[in-house]
């Protein structure tokens, strides 16, 4: 009976899925569920933002104990070394190079000709192998590649040090019998695959990915990739159940705890579908106030906590946040997540104001609908709007959006008192979402409406400034 390796690609597939943007916390929870389930490997996204993504991968590496953690690398110089620096502490690390091998996609995606791609594959796989003993080469869009070229690039990858080769049918247009024949033919034509793990991955374009995966396993594939959430790929739980149920016919064992798949898949669906995961941020109302940070914590620790809160900060902003954190932490015993969120809002991403609050007039009562007359200045020019809303703050926000000409997704809004008494100073903290990114702003005033308006404008200014760069 052959052992079949099962690789979960849910996290990686979610990256490109419309409306899905898993938060740092969600990715940790997803990895924890998969590690318990007994899958052989977990694939994650590669490194685009070195500081934030390296922290993400390091955190996953410290959490995942049983599975192989797979991180993709790019074709550019130094990509393998950068990925390895984040992955090196994983219990079972794997570096992966995935490239398109069909003529059209080689030029469209990678801007390379066949010969150039062949040389790049050999170079990058060799670089990966100097860092890591477990290296995977993924031939994407392989079913539309020239057969001779496909075999030559696989042979080159193996010669350079690849220990796993995956045939990825991105088009998803083959029937199960066709895909099984395709896999069997590649295996038969390449004696170099002896001792190499041969894997498959299928798009679910024709809703036959599961059948194609089972057929490929029967044809000799030793690894299949799937998702525990519907993401246009092989259904990991379906195929594992099929292989377990028909173990007599398939003569394979996948090692996944099939009795726990439904529970794990249900939990993963909750993680992915919850509202906060769609925007990659943690609402203020859900922040873990039990987190305790002190003046002894390092800048890297504070940066990691900021990432958990949904902020992708520049090195300059991280340094500024850490300085403000140290100043406050030196005066009190501990800082929790809510307080750190306030520090980030007050310190990070400070920009020259595009809009300034000139004046505001609010009319509200139990017999009339709340209205707000807001006057802002932009480049010395006064701009104003009057709006009605479901309360004075809602009306004020609507008036600001009318002046700016953009509606922003309000991710969270929190008010709190900084001092006591009738003339207490109030603080507003706001999170807005623009193009999938979280921005926060802070406003302080003895008037809660005023503090809310200033916080909203502070946040809008950050969005406008960054999107104009």
Coordinates of C-alpha atoms in Angstrom, one line a residue:
X1 CA 0.0 0.0 0.0
X2 CA 1.4 3.4 -1.0
X3 CA 1.5 6.4 1.3
X4 CA -0.1 9.5 -0.3
X5 CA 1.0 13.0 0.9
X6 CA -1.8 15.6 1.3
X7 CA -0.9 19.2 0.9
X8 CA -3.4 21.9 2.0
X9 CA -3.4 25.1 -0.1
X10 CA -6.3 26.9 1.4
X11 CA -4.3 29.8 2.8
X12 CA -2.4 30.3 -0.5
X13 CA -5.6 30.0 -2.6
X14 CA -7.5 32.5 -0.4
X15 CA -4.9 35.1 -1.2
X16 CA -6.2 35.6 -4.8
X17 CA -9.8 34.8 -4.1
X18 CA -12.3 37.8 -4.4
X19 CA -13.5 39.1 -1.1
X20 CA -11.1 37.0 1.0
X21 CA -8.2 38.6 3.0
X22 CA -7.4 36.5 6.0
X23 CA -6.0 38.3 9.0
X24 CA -2.8 37.3 10.7
X25 CA -4.7 35.8 13.6
X26 CA -7.0 33.8 11.2
X27 CA -3.9 32.3 9.4
X28 CA -2.5 31.2 12.7
X29 CA -5.8 29.5 13.7
X30 CA -6.1 27.9 10.2
X31 CA -2.6 26.5 10.4
X32 CA -3.3 25.2 13.9
X33 CA -6.4 23.3 12.7
X34 CA -4.5 21.8 9.7
X35 CA -1.6 20.7 11.9
X36 CA -4.0 18.8 14.1
X37 CA -5.8 17.3 11.2
X38 CA -2.7 15.4 10.0
X39 CA -2.1 16.9 6.5
X40 CA 1.4 16.4 5.2
X41 CA 2.1 20.0 4.2
X42 CA 0.6 23.5 4.4
X43 CA 1.3 26.0 1.7
X44 CA 1.4 29.7 2.6
X45 CA 1.9 32.9 0.6
X46 CA 5.4 34.1 -0.3
X47 CA 7.1 37.3 0.7
X48 CA 6.0 40.5 -0.9
X49 CA 6.4 42.9 2.1
X50 CA 9.7 41.7 3.7
X51 CA 9.1 43.0 7.2
X52 CA 5.4 42.0 7.6
X53 CA 5.6 38.7 5.6
X54 CA 8.7 37.5 7.4
X55 CA 7.0 38.0 10.7
X56 CA 4.0 36.1 9.5
X57 CA 6.1 33.1 8.3
X58 CA 8.2 33.1 11.4
X59 CA 5.1 33.0 13.5
X60 CA 3.6 30.1 11.5
X61 CA 6.9 28.3 11.6
X62 CA 6.9 28.4 15.4
X63 CA 3.3 27.1 15.5
X64 CA 3.3 24.3 13.0
X65 CA 5.0 21.2 14.5
X66 CA 3.7 18.2 12.6
X67 CA 3.3 19.4 9.0
X68 CA 5.8 20.5 6.4
X69 CA 5.5 24.3 6.0
X70 CA 5.9 25.3 2.4
X71 CA 6.9 28.9 1.3
X72 CA 7.1 29.9 -2.4
X73 CA 10.1 31.8 -3.8
X74 CA 10.3 34.0 -6.9
X75 CA 12.6 34.1 -9.8
X76 CA 14.5 37.2 -8.7
X77 CA 17.9 37.0 -7.1
X78 CA 17.9 36.7 -3.4
X79 CA 14.3 35.5 -3.1
X80 CA 15.3 32.0 -1.9
X81 CA 17.6 33.4 0.8
X82 CA 14.9 35.9 2.0
X83 CA 12.2 33.2 2.3
X84 CA 14.6 30.8 4.1
X85 CA 15.5 33.5 6.6
X86 CA 11.9 33.5 7.7
X87 CA 11.3 29.8 7.3
X88 CA 14.5 28.3 8.7
X89 CA 13.1 27.7 12.2
X90 CA 10.2 25.5 11.0
X91 CA 10.2 21.9 12.2
X92 CA 9.7 20.7 8.6
X93 CA 10.6 23.5 6.1
X94 CA 10.1 23.4 2.3
X95 CA 11.0 26.0 -0.3
X96 CA 8.9 26.0 -3.5
X97 CA 9.4 27.4 -7.0
X98 CA 6.2 27.6 -9.1
X99 CA 6.4 28.8 -12.7
X100 CA 4.2 28.7 -15.7
X101 CA 5.5 26.3 -18.4
X102 CA 3.0 26.9 -21.2
X103 CA 4.3 29.2 -23.9
X104 CA 1.6 31.9 -23.5
X105 CA 1.9 32.1 -19.7
X106 CA 5.7 32.1 -19.6
X107 CA 5.7 35.3 -21.6
X108 CA 2.5 36.8 -20.1
X109 CA 3.3 36.1 -16.4
X110 CA 7.1 35.8 -16.3
X111 CA 8.1 37.7 -19.4
X112 CA 10.5 34.9 -20.4
X113 CA 11.1 32.7 -23.3
X114 CA 11.5 28.9 -22.9
X115 CA 15.3 28.8 -22.8
X116 CA 15.5 31.7 -20.3
X117 CA 12.9 30.0 -18.1
X118 CA 14.9 26.8 -18.1
X119 CA 18.0 28.5 -17.0
X120 CA 16.1 30.5 -14.3
X121 CA 14.5 27.3 -12.9
X122 CA 17.9 25.6 -12.6
X123 CA 19.4 28.6 -10.9
X124 CA 16.6 29.2 -8.4
X125 CA 16.2 25.5 -7.5
X126 CA 19.9 25.3 -6.9
X127 CA 19.7 28.4 -4.6
X128 CA 16.8 26.8 -2.7
X129 CA 18.7 23.6 -2.3
X130 CA 21.7 25.4 -0.7
X131 CA 19.3 26.6 2.0
X132 CA 16.9 23.7 2.4
X133 CA 17.0 19.9 1.8
X134 CA 13.3 19.9 0.8
X135 CA 12.7 21.8 -2.4
X136 CA 9.6 21.6 -4.6
X137 CA 9.2 22.5 -8.3
X138 CA 5.7 23.3 -9.5
X139 CA 5.1 23.2 -13.3
X140 CA 2.0 25.4 -13.5
X141 CA -0.3 25.3 -16.5
X142 CA 1.5 22.1 -17.5
X143 CA -1.4 20.5 -19.4
X144 CA -1.0 23.3 -22.0
X145 CA 2.8 23.1 -22.2
X146 CA 4.8 21.6 -25.0
X147 CA 5.4 18.0 -24.0
X148 CA 9.1 17.9 -24.8
X149 CA 9.7 21.2 -23.0
X150 CA 7.7 20.2 -20.0
X151 CA 9.9 17.1 -19.6
X152 CA 13.1 19.0 -20.1
X153 CA 12.2 21.6 -17.4
X154 CA 11.2 18.9 -14.9
X155 CA 14.5 17.1 -15.6
X156 CA 16.5 20.3 -15.1
X157 CA 14.7 21.0 -11.8
X158 CA 15.5 17.5 -10.5
X159 CA 19.1 17.8 -11.6
X160 CA 19.3 21.2 -9.7
X161 CA 18.0 19.6 -6.5
X162 CA 14.2 19.4 -6.5
X163 CA 12.9 16.7 -4.3
X164 CA 9.2 17.1 -5.1
X165 CA 7.7 17.8 -8.6
X166 CA 4.1 18.9 -8.9
X167 CA 2.1 18.9 -12.1
X168 CA -0.5 21.7 -11.8
X169 CA -3.4 21.8 -14.2
X170 CA -4.4 25.5 -13.9
X171 CA -6.7 25.2 -16.9
X172 CA -8.8 22.4 -15.4
X173 CA -10.1 21.3 -18.7
X174 CA -9.0 17.7 -18.7
X175 CA -11.4 14.8 -17.9
X176 CA -10.2 12.4 -15.2
X177 CA -9.1 9.7 -17.7
X178 CA -7.1 12.3 -19.7
X179 CA -5.4 13.7 -16.6
X180 CA -4.5 10.2 -15.4
X181 CA -3.0 9.4 -18.8
X182 CA -1.1 12.7 -18.7
X183 CA 0.4 12.0 -15.3
X184 CA 1.3 8.4 -16.2
X185 CA 3.0 9.5 -19.4
X186 CA 5.2 12.1 -17.7
X187 CA 6.1 9.5 -15.0
X188 CA 7.0 6.9 -17.7
X189 CA 9.0 9.3 -19.8
X190 CA 11.2 10.6 -17.0
X191 CA 13.3 8.0 -15.2
X192 CA 14.7 11.0 -13.2
X193 CA 11.4 10.9 -11.2
X194 CA 12.6 7.7 -9.5
X195 CA 13.0 8.6 -5.8
X196 CA 11.2 12.0 -6.4
X197 CA 7.8 12.8 -4.9
X198 CA 5.4 13.4 -7.9
X199 CA 2.4 15.6 -6.9
X200 CA -0.6 17.0 -8.7
X201 CA -2.8 20.1 -8.4
X202 CA -6.1 20.7 -10.3
X203 CA -8.4 23.6 -11.0
X204 CA -12.0 22.9 -10.5
X205 CA -13.1 24.7 -13.7
X206 CA -15.3 21.7 -14.9
X207 CA -16.2 20.7 -11.3
X208 CA -14.2 17.5 -11.8
X209 CA -11.1 18.3 -9.8
X210 CA -11.8 15.7 -7.2
X211 CA -12.3 13.0 -9.8
X212 CA -9.1 14.1 -11.5
X213 CA -7.1 13.9 -8.3
X214 CA -8.3 10.4 -7.5
X215 CA -7.5 9.3 -11.1
X216 CA -4.0 10.9 -10.9
X217 CA -3.3 9.1 -7.6
X218 CA -4.4 5.8 -9.2
X219 CA -2.0 6.6 -12.1
X220 CA 1.0 6.9 -9.7
X221 CA 0.9 10.4 -8.2
X222 CA 2.2 10.4 -4.7
X223 CA 0.9 13.8 -3.5
X224 CA -2.2 15.9 -4.2
X225 CA -3.0 19.4 -3.2
X226 CA -6.4 20.6 -2.1
X227 CA -8.4 23.0 0.0
X228 CA -10.5 22.5 3.1
X229 CA -12.7 25.4 1.9
X230 CA -14.3 25.7 -1.6
X231 CA -11.7 27.7 -3.6
X232 CA -11.7 26.4 -7.2
X233 CA -9.4 23.5 -6.3
X234 CA -9.5 19.9 -5.2
X235 CA -11.7 19.4 -2.1
X236 CA -9.2 18.0 0.4
X237 CA -11.9 16.5 2.6
X238 CA -13.8 14.8 -0.3
X239 CA -10.7 13.2 -1.8
X240 CA -9.4 12.0 1.6
X241 CA -12.8 10.4 2.3
X242 CA -12.8 8.7 -1.2
X243 CA -9.3 7.3 -0.7
X244 CA -10.1 6.1 2.8
X245 CA -13.4 4.5 1.8
X246 CA -12.0 2.8 -1.3
X247 CA -8.6 1.9 0.2
X248 CA -9.1 -1.6 -1.2
X249 CA -9.3 -0.4 -4.8
X250 CA -6.8 2.5 -4.6
X251 CA -4.3 0.7 -2.4
X252 CA -3.2 3.9 -0.8
X253 CA -3.2 5.6 2.6
X254 CA -3.2 9.4 3.1
X255 CA -2.7 9.6 6.9
X256 CA -5.3 12.4 7.3
X257 CA -7.7 11.9 10.3
X258 CA -10.8 11.5 8.2
X259 CA -13.0 11.2 11.3
X260 CA -12.1 14.7 12.2
X261 CA -12.3 16.3 8.7
X262 CA -15.9 17.5 9.0
X263 CA -15.2 19.3 12.3
X264 CA -12.0 20.8 11.0
X265 CA -13.5 21.9 7.7
X266 CA -16.4 23.5 9.6
X267 CA -14.0 25.4 11.8
X268 CA -11.9 26.6 8.9
X269 CA -15.1 27.7 7.1
X270 CA -15.9 29.8 10.2
X271 CA -12.5 31.4 10.2
X272 CA -12.6 32.3 6.5
X273 CA -16.2 33.5 6.4
X274 CA -16.3 35.7 9.4
X275 CA -16.6 39.4 8.6
X276 CA -13.4 40.6 10.1
X277 CA -11.4 38.1 8.0
X278 CA -12.7 39.7 4.8
X279 CA -10.8 42.8 5.6
X280 CA -7.7 41.5 7.4
X281 CA -8.2 43.5 10.6
X282 CA -9.3 42.9 14.1
X283 CA -12.3 45.0 15.3
X284 CA -11.6 47.0 18.4
X285 CA -14.5 45.3 20.1
X286 CA -12.7 41.9 19.6
X287 CA -9.2 42.9 20.7
X288 CA -7.7 40.7 23.3
X289 CA -7.3 43.0 26.3
X290 CA -5.5 40.1 28.1
X291 CA -2.4 40.7 26.0
X292 CA 0.1 42.3 28.3
X293 CA 3.1 44.2 26.9
X294 CA 5.8 45.8 29.0
X295 CA 8.7 48.2 28.5
X296 CA 10.9 45.0 28.3
X297 CA 9.3 43.9 25.1
X298 CA 11.4 44.3 21.9
X299 CA 10.6 46.3 18.8
X300 CA 10.0 43.0 16.9
X301 CA 7.4 41.9 19.5
X302 CA 5.6 45.2 19.1
X303 CA 5.7 44.9 15.3
X304 CA 4.3 41.4 15.5
X305 CA 1.4 42.6 17.7
X306 CA 0.8 45.5 15.3
X307 CA 0.5 42.9 12.5
X308 CA -2.0 40.9 14.5
X309 CA -4.1 44.0 14.7
X310 CA -4.1 44.3 10.9
X311 CA -1.5 47.1 10.4
X312 CA 1.2 46.8 7.7
X313 CA 3.6 49.4 9.0
X314 CA 6.7 50.7 7.4
X315 CA 10.0 50.4 9.3
X316 CA 9.8 54.2 10.0
X317 CA 6.3 53.8 11.5
X318 CA 7.3 50.7 13.5
X319 CA 10.2 52.7 15.0
X320 CA 7.9 55.6 15.9
X321 CA 5.3 53.3 17.4
X322 CA 7.9 51.6 19.5
X323 CA 9.3 54.9 20.8
X324 CA 5.8 56.0 21.8
X325 CA 5.1 52.6 23.3
X326 CA 8.3 52.7 25.4
X327 CA 7.5 56.2 26.6
X328 CA 4.0 55.1 27.9
X329 CA 5.2 51.6 29.1
X330 CA 7.8 53.2 31.3
X331 CA 5.0 55.0 33.2
X332 CA 2.7 52.0 33.7
X333 CA 3.0 48.3 34.4
X334 CA 1.6 47.0 31.2
X335 CA 0.0 47.9 27.8
X336 CA -2.9 45.9 26.3
X337 CA -4.0 45.5 22.7
X338 CA -6.6 48.3 22.9
X339 CA -4.0 50.7 24.2
X340 CA -1.4 49.6 21.5
X341 CA -4.1 50.2 18.9
X342 CA -4.5 53.7 20.2
X343 CA -0.8 54.3 20.1
X344 CA -0.6 53.1 16.5
X345 CA -3.5 55.3 15.5
X346 CA -1.9 58.4 17.1
X347 CA 1.7 57.8 15.9
X348 CA 1.8 55.7 12.7
X349 CA 1.3 57.0 9.2
X350 CA 1.1 60.6 10.2
X351 CA 0.8 62.7 7.1
X352 CA 0.5 66.4 6.1
X353 CA -3.3 67.1 6.4
X354 CA -5.2 67.4 3.1
X355 CA -8.4 68.4 4.9
X356 CA -8.7 70.6 8.0
X357 CA -11.8 70.9 10.1
X358 CA -12.9 74.6 10.0
X359 CA -16.3 74.2 11.8
X360 CA -19.2 71.9 12.4
X361 CA -22.8 72.5 13.5
X362 CA -24.9 69.6 14.8
X363 CA -28.7 69.7 15.2
X364 CA -30.2 66.7 17.1
X365 CA -33.1 65.9 19.4
X366 CA -35.8 63.4 20.1
X367 CA -38.3 65.1 17.7
X368 CA -36.0 65.8 14.8
X369 CA -33.6 63.9 12.6
X370 CA -30.0 64.6 13.3
X371 CA -28.2 66.8 10.8
X372 CA -24.6 68.0 10.5
X373 CA -23.2 71.0 8.7
X374 CA -19.5 70.4 8.2
X375 CA -17.0 72.9 6.8
X376 CA -13.5 71.7 5.8
X377 CA -10.7 73.5 4.1
X378 CA -8.5 72.0 1.4
X379 CA -5.6 74.1 0.0
X380 CA -7.1 77.1 1.7
X381 CA -10.5 76.6 0.0
X382 CA -13.6 76.1 2.1
X383 CA -15.8 73.1 1.3
X384 CA -19.0 72.3 3.1
X385 CA -21.9 69.8 3.2
X386 CA -25.1 69.3 5.1
X387 CA -26.4 65.7 5.7
X388 CA -29.0 64.0 7.8
X389 CA -28.2 60.7 9.5
X390 CA -29.2 58.2 12.2
X391 CA -27.6 60.3 14.9
X392 CA -25.2 63.3 15.1
X393 CA -22.0 61.2 14.5
X394 CA -23.5 59.3 11.5
X395 CA -24.7 62.6 10.0
X396 CA -21.2 64.2 10.5
X397 CA -19.5 61.2 8.8
X398 CA -21.9 61.3 5.9
X399 CA -21.2 65.1 5.4
X400 CA -17.5 64.5 5.4
X401 CA -17.8 61.7 2.8
X402 CA -19.9 64.0 0.6
X403 CA -17.2 66.7 0.7
X404 CA -14.4 64.2 0.0
X405 CA -16.4 62.5 -2.6
X406 CA -15.8 58.9 -1.4
X407 CA -17.6 56.4 0.8
X408 CA -15.3 54.5 3.2
X409 CA -16.0 51.2 4.8
X410 CA -16.2 51.8 8.6
X411 CA -14.4 48.8 10.1
X412 CA -14.7 49.9 13.7
X413 CA -15.4 52.9 15.9
X414 CA -14.7 53.3 19.6
X415 CA -15.3 56.1 22.1
X416 CA -13.8 56.4 25.6
X417 CA -13.3 58.9 28.3
X418 CA -9.7 59.9 29.1
X419 CA -10.6 62.0 32.2
X420 CA -13.4 62.2 34.6
X421 CA -16.0 64.8 35.5
X422 CA -18.4 67.0 33.6
X423 CA -15.7 68.4 31.5
X424 CA -14.1 65.0 30.7
X425 CA -12.0 64.7 27.7
X426 CA -13.2 62.1 25.2
X427 CA -11.2 60.1 22.7
X428 CA -12.4 58.6 19.4
X429 CA -10.6 55.8 17.6
X430 CA -11.7 55.0 14.1
X431 CA -10.7 52.3 11.6
X432 CA -11.6 52.7 7.9
X433 CA -10.9 50.4 5.0
X434 CA -9.8 51.5 1.6
X435 CA -8.7 49.1 -1.2
X436 CA -8.5 46.3 1.4
X437 CA -6.1 48.1 3.7
X438 CA -6.9 49.3 7.3
X439 CA -6.3 52.9 8.3
X440 CA -6.9 54.3 11.8
X441 CA -7.2 57.7 13.2
X442 CA -7.6 59.3 16.6
X443 CA -9.4 62.4 17.8
X444 CA -9.5 64.0 21.2
X445 CA -12.0 66.7 22.4
X446 CA -14.3 67.5 25.3
X447 CA -17.1 67.0 22.8
X448 CA -17.6 63.4 21.7
X449 CA -18.9 64.5 18.3
X450 CA -15.9 66.7 17.8
X451 CA -13.5 64.0 18.8
X452 CA -15.3 61.6 16.3
X453 CA -15.1 64.2 13.5
X454 CA -11.4 64.8 14.1
X455 CA -10.7 61.1 14.2
X456 CA -12.5 60.5 10.9
X457 CA -10.7 63.4 9.2
X458 CA -7.3 62.2 10.6
X459 CA -8.0 58.8 9.0
X460 CA -9.2 60.2 5.7
X461 CA -6.1 62.3 5.4
X462 CA -3.9 59.2 5.7
X463 CA -5.9 57.4 3.0
X464 CA -5.8 60.4 0.6
X465 CA -2.1 60.9 1.2
X466 CA -1.1 57.3 0.6
X467 CA -3.4 56.9 -2.5
X468 CA -2.0 60.0 -4.1
X469 CA 1.6 58.7 -3.9

